[in-house]
Amino acid sequence: MRGDGIRVLIVGGGVAGLATVAALREWGATVDVVERAPGPTDSGTGIYLTGNATRMLDVLGLAEPVADVSVEITRQRSASQRGRRLFDIDVAALWQGVGPCVSLPRAQLHRALLAGVGDTPIRWGRQPVALLRRATRSPSSSTTVPPNGTTWCSARTE
């Protein structure tokens, strides 16, 4: 079953929300996003993506923009505060055949995902305040169909 004719509201325009947008759009659903932040930010720290995460980005068609701004991590080493080695892992060999491990600033990952979801409407500075069951769609709110497909739900946002 494809998602044609199904409209989905995603609450949160962060990394997980944008990856969900890409997956649902690929499936064929119409997607709306609300995010309480007033807009994308450059805040946050670095993020490390293991091979299964980069493989999923590839499946979603988002690997290239992330690869352009990330650094591949081939080995992980950790030491105690006194310098004693705790572990040393060849992550390139560990994730071989799955995907590369990469590191990048979280803001750059977010920007790459935003670029990857293209024209999906993101309503910045908005958040749901109520979920309402309705028999028909309301033009002033986003709507979604529950899994059983019998009732429309709409989210009122502020």
PDB file of C-alpha atoms in Angstrom:
ATOM      1  CA  MET A   1       0.000   0.000   0.000  1.00  0.00           C
ATOM      2  CA  ARG A   2       1.274   3.435  -0.922  1.00  0.00           C
ATOM      3  CA  GLY A   3       0.588   6.581   1.026  1.00  0.00           C
ATOM      4  CA  ASP A   4      -1.181   8.344  -1.830  1.00  0.00           C
ATOM      5  CA  GLY A   5      -4.019  10.448  -0.438  1.00  0.00           C
ATOM      6  CA  ILE A   6      -2.709  10.246   3.130  1.00  0.00           C
ATOM      7  CA  ARG A   7      -1.735  13.487   4.819  1.00  0.00           C
ATOM      8  CA  VAL A   8       0.549  13.323   7.856  1.00  0.00           C
ATOM      9  CA  LEU A   9       1.430  15.956  10.443  1.00  0.00           C
ATOM     10  CA  ILE A  10       4.952  15.643  11.863  1.00  0.00           C
ATOM     11  CA  VAL A  11       5.510  17.454  15.131  1.00  0.00           C
ATOM     12  CA  GLY A  12       9.144  18.491  15.267  1.00  0.00           C
ATOM     13  CA  GLY A  13      11.448  19.668  12.515  1.00  0.00           C
ATOM     14  CA  GLY A  14      14.649  18.291  13.993  1.00  0.00           C
ATOM     15  CA  VAL A  15      16.829  15.481  12.678  1.00  0.00           C
ATOM     16  CA  ALA A  16      14.287  12.700  13.347  1.00  0.00           C
ATOM     17  CA  GLY A  17      11.342  14.731  12.070  1.00  0.00           C
ATOM     18  CA  LEU A  18      13.085  15.590   8.797  1.00  0.00           C
ATOM     19  CA  ALA A  19      14.204  11.992   8.246  1.00  0.00           C
ATOM     20  CA  THR A  20      10.573  10.978   8.780  1.00  0.00           C
ATOM     21  CA  VAL A  21       9.499  13.564   6.190  1.00  0.00           C
ATOM     22  CA  ALA A  22      11.841  12.002   3.640  1.00  0.00           C
ATOM     23  CA  ALA A  23      10.572   8.475   4.360  1.00  0.00           C
ATOM     24  CA  LEU A  24       6.887   9.397   4.219  1.00  0.00           C
ATOM     25  CA  ARG A  25       7.285  11.463   1.056  1.00  0.00           C
ATOM     26  CA  GLU A  26       9.053   8.521  -0.600  1.00  0.00           C
ATOM     27  CA  TRP A  27       6.073   6.391   0.429  1.00  0.00           C
ATOM     28  CA  GLY A  28       3.752   8.876  -1.247  1.00  0.00           C
ATOM     29  CA  ALA A  29       2.160  10.701   1.689  1.00  0.00           C
ATOM     30  CA  THR A  30       1.588  14.442   1.825  1.00  0.00           C
ATOM     31  CA  VAL A  31       3.502  15.779   4.806  1.00  0.00           C
ATOM     32  CA  ASP A  32       3.213  18.927   6.931  1.00  0.00           C
ATOM     33  CA  VAL A  33       5.677  19.809   9.690  1.00  0.00           C
ATOM     34  CA  VAL A  34       5.242  22.065  12.713  1.00  0.00           C
ATOM     35  CA  GLU A  35       8.247  23.075  14.788  1.00  0.00           C
ATOM     36  CA  ARG A  36       8.098  25.224  17.907  1.00  0.00           C
ATOM     37  CA  ALA A  37      11.514  26.806  17.288  1.00  0.00           C
ATOM     38  CA  PRO A  38      11.240  30.077  15.345  1.00  0.00           C
ATOM     39  CA  GLY A  39      13.583  28.758  12.644  1.00  0.00           C
ATOM     40  CA  PRO A  40      16.629  26.592  12.020  1.00  0.00           C
ATOM     41  CA  THR A  41      19.507  27.305  14.374  1.00  0.00           C
ATOM     42  CA  ASP A  42      23.249  26.912  14.224  1.00  0.00           C
ATOM     43  CA  SER A  43      23.383  25.713  17.814  1.00  0.00           C
ATOM     44  CA  GLY A  44      24.210  22.246  19.010  1.00  0.00           C
ATOM     45  CA  THR A  45      27.286  20.122  19.198  1.00  0.00           C
ATOM     46  CA  GLY A  46      28.814  17.545  16.941  1.00  0.00           C
ATOM     47  CA  ILE A  47      26.991  14.362  16.089  1.00  0.00           C
ATOM     48  CA  TYR A  48      28.364  10.927  15.246  1.00  0.00           C
ATOM     49  CA  LEU A  49      26.450   8.764  12.786  1.00  0.00           C
ATOM     50  CA  THR A  50      27.193   5.042  12.728  1.00  0.00           C
ATOM     51  CA  GLY A  51      27.072   2.936   9.585  1.00  0.00           C
ATOM     52  CA  ASN A  52      23.408   2.009   9.965  1.00  0.00           C
ATOM     53  CA  ALA A  53      22.455   5.713  10.193  1.00  0.00           C
ATOM     54  CA  THR A  54      24.380   6.652   7.038  1.00  0.00           C
ATOM     55  CA  ARG A  55      22.912   3.629   5.260  1.00  0.00           C
ATOM     56  CA  MET A  56      19.408   4.852   6.131  1.00  0.00           C
ATOM     57  CA  LEU A  57      20.279   8.336   4.893  1.00  0.00           C
ATOM     58  CA  ASP A  58      21.346   6.709   1.625  1.00  0.00           C
ATOM     59  CA  VAL A  59      18.047   4.800   1.385  1.00  0.00           C
ATOM     60  CA  LEU A  60      16.190   8.097   1.920  1.00  0.00           C
ATOM     61  CA  GLY A  61      18.267   9.853  -0.737  1.00  0.00           C
ATOM     62  CA  LEU A  62      19.945  12.118   1.836  1.00  0.00           C
ATOM     63  CA  ALA A  63      23.448  10.623   1.980  1.00  0.00           C
ATOM     64  CA  GLU A  64      25.112  12.931  -0.525  1.00  0.00           C
ATOM     65  CA  PRO A  65      24.325  16.265   1.180  1.00  0.00           C
ATOM     66  CA  VAL A  66      25.483  14.791   4.505  1.00  0.00           C
ATOM     67  CA  ALA A  67      28.652  13.304   2.991  1.00  0.00           C
ATOM     68  CA  ASP A  68      29.520  16.736   1.582  1.00  0.00           C
ATOM     69  CA  VAL A  69      29.718  18.277   5.084  1.00  0.00           C
ATOM     70  CA  SER A  70      30.912  15.364   7.235  1.00  0.00           C
ATOM     71  CA  VAL A  71      34.200  13.659   8.063  1.00  0.00           C
ATOM     72  CA  GLU A  72      34.477   9.878   7.879  1.00  0.00           C
ATOM     73  CA  ILE A  73      35.538   8.246  11.142  1.00  0.00           C
ATOM     74  CA  THR A  74      37.469   5.024  10.559  1.00  0.00           C
ATOM     75  CA  ARG A  75      38.749   4.337  14.066  1.00  0.00           C
ATOM     76  CA  GLN A  76      37.566   5.052  17.604  1.00  0.00           C
ATOM     77  CA  ARG A  77      39.962   5.211  20.495  1.00  0.00           C
ATOM     78  CA  SER A  78      39.115   5.993  24.084  1.00  0.00           C
ATOM     79  CA  ALA A  79      41.392   6.547  27.058  1.00  0.00           C
ATOM     80  CA  SER A  80      40.919   7.192  30.737  1.00  0.00           C
ATOM     81  CA  GLN A  81      41.696  10.623  32.121  1.00  0.00           C
ATOM     82  CA  ARG A  82      45.160   9.272  33.001  1.00  0.00           C
ATOM     83  CA  GLY A  83      45.811   8.197  29.423  1.00  0.00           C
ATOM     84  CA  ARG A  84      45.255   4.454  29.849  1.00  0.00           C
ATOM     85  CA  ARG A  85      43.712   3.029  26.681  1.00  0.00           C
ATOM     86  CA  LEU A  86      40.187   1.757  27.283  1.00  0.00           C
ATOM     87  CA  PHE A  87      39.403   0.584  23.763  1.00  0.00           C
ATOM     88  CA  ASP A  88      40.467   0.912  20.145  1.00  0.00           C
ATOM     89  CA  ILE A  89      37.944  -0.073  17.482  1.00  0.00           C
ATOM     90  CA  ASP A  90      38.361  -0.222  13.715  1.00  0.00           C
ATOM     91  CA  VAL A  91      34.851   1.078  12.952  1.00  0.00           C
ATOM     92  CA  ALA A  92      35.497   1.009   9.191  1.00  0.00           C
ATOM     93  CA  ALA A  93      35.920  -2.767   9.397  1.00  0.00           C
ATOM     94  CA  LEU A  94      33.074  -3.134  11.895  1.00  0.00           C
ATOM     95  CA  TRP A  95      30.555  -1.340   9.633  1.00  0.00           C
ATOM     96  CA  GLN A  96      31.986  -2.589   6.326  1.00  0.00           C
ATOM     97  CA  GLY A  97      29.181  -3.388   3.924  1.00  0.00           C
ATOM     98  CA  VAL A  98      26.687  -1.313   5.914  1.00  0.00           C
ATOM     99  CA  GLY A  99      27.831   2.281   5.628  1.00  0.00           C
ATOM    100  CA  PRO A 100      30.560   4.660   6.742  1.00  0.00           C
ATOM    101  CA  CYS A 101      30.649   6.222  10.200  1.00  0.00           C
ATOM    102  CA  VAL A 102      30.776  10.011   9.982  1.00  0.00           C
ATOM    103  CA  SER A 103      30.917  13.019  12.249  1.00  0.00           C
ATOM    104  CA  LEU A 104      29.650  16.535  11.634  1.00  0.00           C
ATOM    105  CA  PRO A 105      28.194  19.523  13.443  1.00  0.00           C
ATOM    106  CA  ARG A 106      24.527  18.935  14.249  1.00  0.00           C
ATOM    107  CA  ALA A 107      23.560  22.226  12.547  1.00  0.00           C
ATOM    108  CA  GLN A 108      25.146  21.050   9.289  1.00  0.00           C
ATOM    109  CA  LEU A 109      23.248  17.740   9.495  1.00  0.00           C
ATOM    110  CA  HIS A 110      20.037  19.699  10.059  1.00  0.00           C
ATOM    111  CA  ARG A 111      20.734  21.995   7.080  1.00  0.00           C
ATOM    112  CA  ALA A 112      21.533  19.008   4.842  1.00  0.00           C
ATOM    113  CA  LEU A 113      18.262  17.329   5.854  1.00  0.00           C
ATOM    114  CA  LEU A 114      16.317  20.572   5.303  1.00  0.00           C
ATOM    115  CA  ALA A 115      17.778  20.803   1.801  1.00  0.00           C
ATOM    116  CA  GLY A 116      16.956  17.146   1.222  1.00  0.00           C
ATOM    117  CA  VAL A 117      13.249  17.491   2.029  1.00  0.00           C
ATOM    118  CA  GLY A 118      12.933  20.372  -0.428  1.00  0.00           C
ATOM    119  CA  ASP A 119       9.535  22.017  -0.637  1.00  0.00           C
ATOM    120  CA  THR A 120       7.918  20.294   2.344  1.00  0.00           C
ATOM    121  CA  PRO A 121       6.119  23.017   4.291  1.00  0.00           C
ATOM    122  CA  ILE A 122       7.598  23.599   7.740  1.00  0.00           C
ATOM    123  CA  ARG A 123       5.630  25.937   9.951  1.00  0.00           C
ATOM    124  CA  TRP A 124       8.284  27.414  12.242  1.00  0.00           C
ATOM    125  CA  GLY A 125       7.243  28.824  15.595  1.00  0.00           C
ATOM    126  CA  ARG A 126       4.164  26.586  15.767  1.00  0.00           C
ATOM    127  CA  GLN A 127       3.209  23.670  17.976  1.00  0.00           C
ATOM    128  CA  PRO A 128       0.091  21.559  18.386  1.00  0.00           C
ATOM    129  CA  VAL A 129      -2.152  22.486  21.284  1.00  0.00           C
ATOM    130  CA  ALA A 130      -4.954  19.987  20.660  1.00  0.00           C
ATOM    131  CA  LEU A 131      -5.836  16.951  18.573  1.00  0.00           C
ATOM    132  CA  LEU A 132      -9.414  16.980  17.372  1.00  0.00           C
ATOM    133  CA  ARG A 133     -11.413  14.191  15.743  1.00  0.00           C
ATOM    134  CA  ARG A 134     -13.431  15.452  12.820  1.00  0.00           C
ATOM    135  CA  ALA A 135     -15.541  13.967  10.092  1.00  0.00           C
ATOM    136  CA  THR A 136     -14.141  16.390   7.520  1.00  0.00           C
ATOM    137  CA  ARG A 137     -10.936  18.257   6.938  1.00  0.00           C
ATOM    138  CA  SER A 138     -10.520  21.757   8.281  1.00  0.00           C
ATOM    139  CA  PRO A 139      -8.724  24.080   5.854  1.00  0.00           C
ATOM    140  CA  SER A 140      -7.121  25.917   8.784  1.00  0.00           C
ATOM    141  CA  SER A 141      -5.351  22.882  10.249  1.00  0.00           C
ATOM    142  CA  SER A 142      -3.177  19.983   9.186  1.00  0.00           C
ATOM    143  CA  THR A 143      -4.864  16.624   9.029  1.00  0.00           C
ATOM    144  CA  THR A 144      -3.799  13.043   9.208  1.00  0.00           C
ATOM    145  CA  VAL A 145      -5.479   9.673   8.916  1.00  0.00           C
ATOM    146  CA  PRO A 146      -5.065   7.165  11.751  1.00  0.00           C
ATOM    147  CA  PRO A 147      -3.833   3.682  10.790  1.00  0.00           C
ATOM    148  CA  ASN A 148      -7.369   2.284  10.462  1.00  0.00           C
ATOM    149  CA  GLY A 149      -8.265   5.083   8.051  1.00  0.00           C
ATOM    150  CA  THR A 150     -11.729   5.670   9.522  1.00  0.00           C
ATOM    151  CA  THR A 151     -11.462   9.050  11.251  1.00  0.00           C
ATOM    152  CA  TRP A 152      -9.815  12.307  10.313  1.00  0.00           C
ATOM    153  CA  CYS A 153      -7.790  13.937  13.058  1.00  0.00           C
ATOM    154  CA  SER A 154      -6.656  17.509  12.964  1.00  0.00           C
ATOM    155  CA  ALA A 155      -4.163  19.363  15.082  1.00  0.00           C
ATOM    156  CA  ARG A 156      -4.880  22.921  16.137  1.00  0.00           C
ATOM    157  CA  THR A 157      -1.614  24.844  16.303  1.00  0.00           C
ATOM    158  CA  GLU A 158      -0.547  28.104  17.874  1.00  0.00           C
TER     159      GLU A 158
END
